[in-house]
GROMACS .gro file of C-alpha atoms in nm:
model
  172
    1GLN     CA    1   1.732  -0.325   1.081
    2ALA     CA    2   2.018  -0.083   1.220
    3GLY     CA    3   2.236  -0.341   1.230
    4TYR     CA    4   2.235  -0.470   1.585
    5SER     CA    5   2.197  -0.836   1.640
    6ARG     CA    6   1.913  -0.963   1.927
    7ARG     CA    7   2.242  -1.059   2.144
    8LEU     CA    8   2.374  -0.684   2.118
    9GLN     CA    9   2.002  -0.551   2.168
   10HIS     CA   10   1.971  -0.751   2.472
   11TYR     CA   11   2.330  -0.679   2.600
   12HIS     CA   12   2.272  -0.284   2.570
   13ALA     CA   13   1.910  -0.295   2.742
   14LYS     CA   14   2.073  -0.528   3.039
   15ARG     CA   15   2.333  -0.301   3.064
   16GLY     CA   16   2.110   0.004   3.065
   17HIS     CA   17   2.241   0.184   2.781
   18TRP     CA   18   1.921   0.148   2.600
   19LEU     CA   19   1.565   0.193   2.767
   20ARG     CA   20   1.292  -0.031   2.655
   21VAL     CA   21   0.980   0.175   2.531
   22ASP     CA   22   0.790  -0.105   2.387
   23TRP     CA   23   0.853  -0.468   2.257
   24GLY     CA   24   1.105  -0.395   2.005
   25LEU     CA   25   1.139  -0.024   2.069
   26TYR     CA   26   1.437   0.113   2.249
   27ARG     CA   27   1.569   0.444   2.323
   28LEU     CA   28   1.915   0.589   2.425
   29ARG     CA   29   1.934   0.628   2.808
   30ASP     CA   30   2.132   0.955   2.792
   31PHE     CA   31   1.973   1.123   2.490
   32PRO     CA   32   1.735   1.409   2.559
   33THR     CA   33   1.370   1.334   2.554
   34SER     CA   34   1.138   1.491   2.317
   35PRO     CA   35   0.827   1.659   2.418
   36HIS     CA   36   0.618   1.409   2.189
   37GLU     CA   37   0.799   1.108   2.223
   38ASP     CA   38   0.458   0.929   2.287
   39LEU     CA   39   0.368   1.004   1.918
   40VAL     CA   40   0.654   0.894   1.766
   41ARG     CA   41   0.618   0.565   1.948
   42TRP     CA   42   0.294   0.503   1.817
   43TYR     CA   43   0.397   0.630   1.478
   44LEU     CA   44   0.687   0.374   1.479
   45TRP     CA   45   0.425   0.113   1.644
   46SER     CA   46   0.209   0.130   1.329
   47ARG     CA   47   0.529   0.083   1.105
   48SER     CA   48   0.512   0.431   0.987
   49GLN     CA   49   0.166   0.417   0.859
   50ALA     CA   50  -0.027   0.602   1.133
   51VAL     CA   51  -0.104   0.987   1.108
   52VAL     CA   52  -0.175   1.181   1.422
   53SER     CA   53  -0.512   1.317   1.386
   54HIS     CA   54  -0.839   1.463   1.540
   55GLU     CA   55  -0.800   1.565   1.907
   56THR     CA   56  -0.444   1.478   1.938
   57ALA     CA   57  -0.357   1.675   1.630
   58ALA     CA   58  -0.557   1.974   1.760
   59ALA     CA   59  -0.384   1.959   2.088
   60PHE     CA   60  -0.033   1.925   1.881
   61HIS     CA   61  -0.145   2.201   1.651
   62GLY     CA   62  -0.284   2.435   1.945
   63LEU     CA   63  -0.631   2.457   1.818
   64GLY     CA   64  -0.880   2.497   2.085
   65ASP     CA   65  -0.848   2.316   2.427
   66TYR     CA   66  -0.815   1.964   2.336
   67LEU     CA   67  -0.667   1.722   2.597
   68PRO     CA   68  -0.748   1.402   2.472
   69ALA     CA   69  -0.725   1.108   2.706
   70ALA     CA   70  -0.629   0.908   2.416
   71ILE     CA   71  -0.390   0.912   2.117
   72HIS     CA   72  -0.599   0.970   1.787
   73LEU     CA   73  -0.435   0.792   1.493
   74SER     CA   74  -0.575   0.739   1.153
   75VAL     CA   75  -0.480   0.449   0.928
   76SER     CA   76  -0.583   0.304   0.606
   77GLN     CA   77  -0.859   0.046   0.553
   78GLY     CA   78  -0.624  -0.195   0.536
   79PHE     CA   79  -0.455  -0.169   0.854
   80ARG     CA   80  -0.482  -0.454   1.071
   81LYS     CA   81  -0.326  -0.403   1.397
   82PRO     CA   82  -0.595  -0.368   1.671
   83ALA     CA   83  -0.592  -0.044   1.855
   84PRO     CA   84  -0.401  -0.083   2.180
   85THR     CA   85  -0.505   0.059   2.539
   86GLY     CA   86  -0.502   0.442   2.513
   87VAL     CA   87  -0.507   0.443   2.138
   88VAL     CA   88  -0.845   0.528   1.922
   89LEU     CA   89  -0.769   0.450   1.552
   90HIS     CA   90  -0.984   0.612   1.292
   91ARG     CA   91  -1.003   0.490   0.915
   92SER     CA   92  -0.927   0.732   0.677
   93ARG     CA   93  -0.785   0.810   0.323
   94PHE     CA   94  -0.553   1.117   0.282
   95ALA     CA   95  -0.417   1.355   0.021
   96LYS     CA   96  -0.068   1.426   0.037
   97LYS     CA   97  -0.129   1.788   0.112
   98GLU     CA   98  -0.347   1.694   0.420
   99ILE     CA   99  -0.038   1.547   0.592
  100ALA     CA  100   0.292   1.705   0.717
  101ASP     CA  101   0.572   1.564   0.895
  102ALA     CA  102   0.646   1.642   1.257
  103GLU     CA  103   0.921   1.577   1.491
  104GLY     CA  104   0.954   1.210   1.384
  105PHE     CA  105   0.620   1.134   1.309
  106ARG     CA  106   0.328   1.253   1.066
  107ILE     CA  107   0.033   1.428   1.164
  108THR     CA  108  -0.278   1.588   0.976
  109THR     CA  109  -0.258   1.958   0.883
  110PRO     CA  110  -0.450   2.225   1.071
  111LEU     CA  111  -0.724   2.208   0.802
  112ARG     CA  112  -0.774   1.858   0.768
  113THR     CA  113  -0.768   1.833   1.168
  114ILE     CA  114  -1.062   2.066   1.170
  115LEU     CA  115  -1.257   1.880   0.917
  116ASP     CA  116  -1.187   1.540   1.106
  117LEU     CA  117  -1.318   1.693   1.423
  118ILE     CA  118  -1.658   1.819   1.220
  119ASP     CA  119  -1.684   1.462   1.086
  120SER     CA  120  -1.636   1.304   1.400
  121TYR     CA  121  -1.893   1.550   1.580
  122SER     CA  122  -1.657   1.653   1.834
  123GLU     CA  123  -1.809   1.871   2.125
  124SER     CA  124  -1.939   2.215   1.976
  125ASP     CA  125  -1.784   2.431   2.241
  126ARG     CA  126  -1.430   2.289   2.159
  127LEU     CA  127  -1.460   2.288   1.777
  128ILE     CA  128  -1.585   2.613   1.800
  129GLY     CA  129  -1.233   2.705   1.975
  130ALA     CA  130  -1.027   2.503   1.735
  131LEU     CA  131  -1.162   2.655   1.437
  132ARG     CA  132  -1.150   3.007   1.577
  133ASP     CA  133  -0.777   2.978   1.692
  134ALA     CA  134  -0.693   2.831   1.319
  135LEU     CA  135  -0.860   3.124   1.165
  136GLU     CA  136  -0.689   3.395   1.394
  137ARG     CA  137  -0.353   3.242   1.348
  138GLY     CA  138  -0.390   3.184   0.960
  139ALA     CA  139  -0.360   2.838   1.004
  140ILE     CA  140  -0.657   2.818   0.758
  141ARG     CA  141  -0.824   3.047   0.546
  142ARG     CA  142  -1.187   3.115   0.560
  143ARG     CA  143  -1.248   3.060   0.209
  144LYS     CA  144  -1.065   2.724   0.223
  145ILE     CA  145  -1.281   2.602   0.502
  146GLU     CA  146  -1.592   2.740   0.355
  147SER     CA  147  -1.508   2.531   0.021
  148GLU     CA  148  -1.429   2.253   0.204
  149ILE     CA  149  -1.767   2.253   0.415
  150ALA     CA  150  -1.946   2.290   0.075
  151ARG     CA  151  -1.815   1.964  -0.006
  152LEU     CA  152  -1.959   1.780   0.314
  153LYS     CA  153  -2.295   1.615   0.262
  154GLY     CA  154  -2.623   1.621   0.475
  155LYS     CA  155  -2.595   1.617   0.860
  156ALA     CA  156  -2.202   1.681   0.858
  157ARG     CA  157  -2.246   1.992   0.637
  158ARG     CA  158  -2.538   2.145   0.844
  159HIS     CA  159  -2.322   2.093   1.169
  160ALA     CA  160  -2.011   2.225   1.009
  161GLN     CA  161  -2.211   2.545   0.864
  162GLN     CA  162  -2.344   2.612   1.213
  163ILE     CA  163  -1.995   2.567   1.372
  164LEU     CA  164  -1.869   2.830   1.127
  165ALA     CA  165  -2.158   3.064   1.171
  166MET     CA  166  -2.097   3.048   1.539
  167VAL     CA  167  -1.721   3.124   1.512
  168MET     CA  168  -1.772   3.437   1.267
  169GLU     CA  169  -2.063   3.571   1.504
  170SER     CA  170  -1.797   3.543   1.800
  171THR     CA  171  -1.536   3.737   1.580
  172SER     CA  172  -1.744   3.999   1.431
   0.00000   0.00000   0.00000
C-alpha cells in the first residue's frame, strides 16, 4: 500500500535495508526502535482492529505490578483470525471514550482496563494494586469507578465491590 512492489520489498529485505518483523511486516534497519514495538506489531497483525487490553494495558499504564506473559488484545465478535502463540484474544465491544490512541496502536483507557480486569477475575492482590494506583494517580475517579461497578451484575459486581472496599480500607 505504500507503493513498494513485491520485487522492491524483496530487494530491500535482501540488502538489509529493511528488517522482517513478521510476514509482510518490515521495519527500517537504521530507524530507532520503539519501547512498544511489540504492541504496534500486533495492532498491525490485526489489521488495526485490535485494542491492547487487560493485563497488557495495565502494564502499559503502570497500574499494579502486571507483567503479562502474553499480549492481551480485545477484538470484536466478528474478528476471525486465530490467536497466535503469545497472544490472548478477548471478545469485547467498546465505546469510543474507552479507547485511547498510543504510540502506533490503540489501548483501553485506565478505567476500561480496570473494568476488564474485574470482569476477567484477575488475581485480587494485583487488581487491588492496579485500582489503588489508578485512583492515587488520578487516572480514574472514585465516583466513576463506583458508578461503573453499580452497573455490573451478580458475581462480577460483588467481586468488584470487595476489591474497591479493600482498596479504600488500605488507603484510609
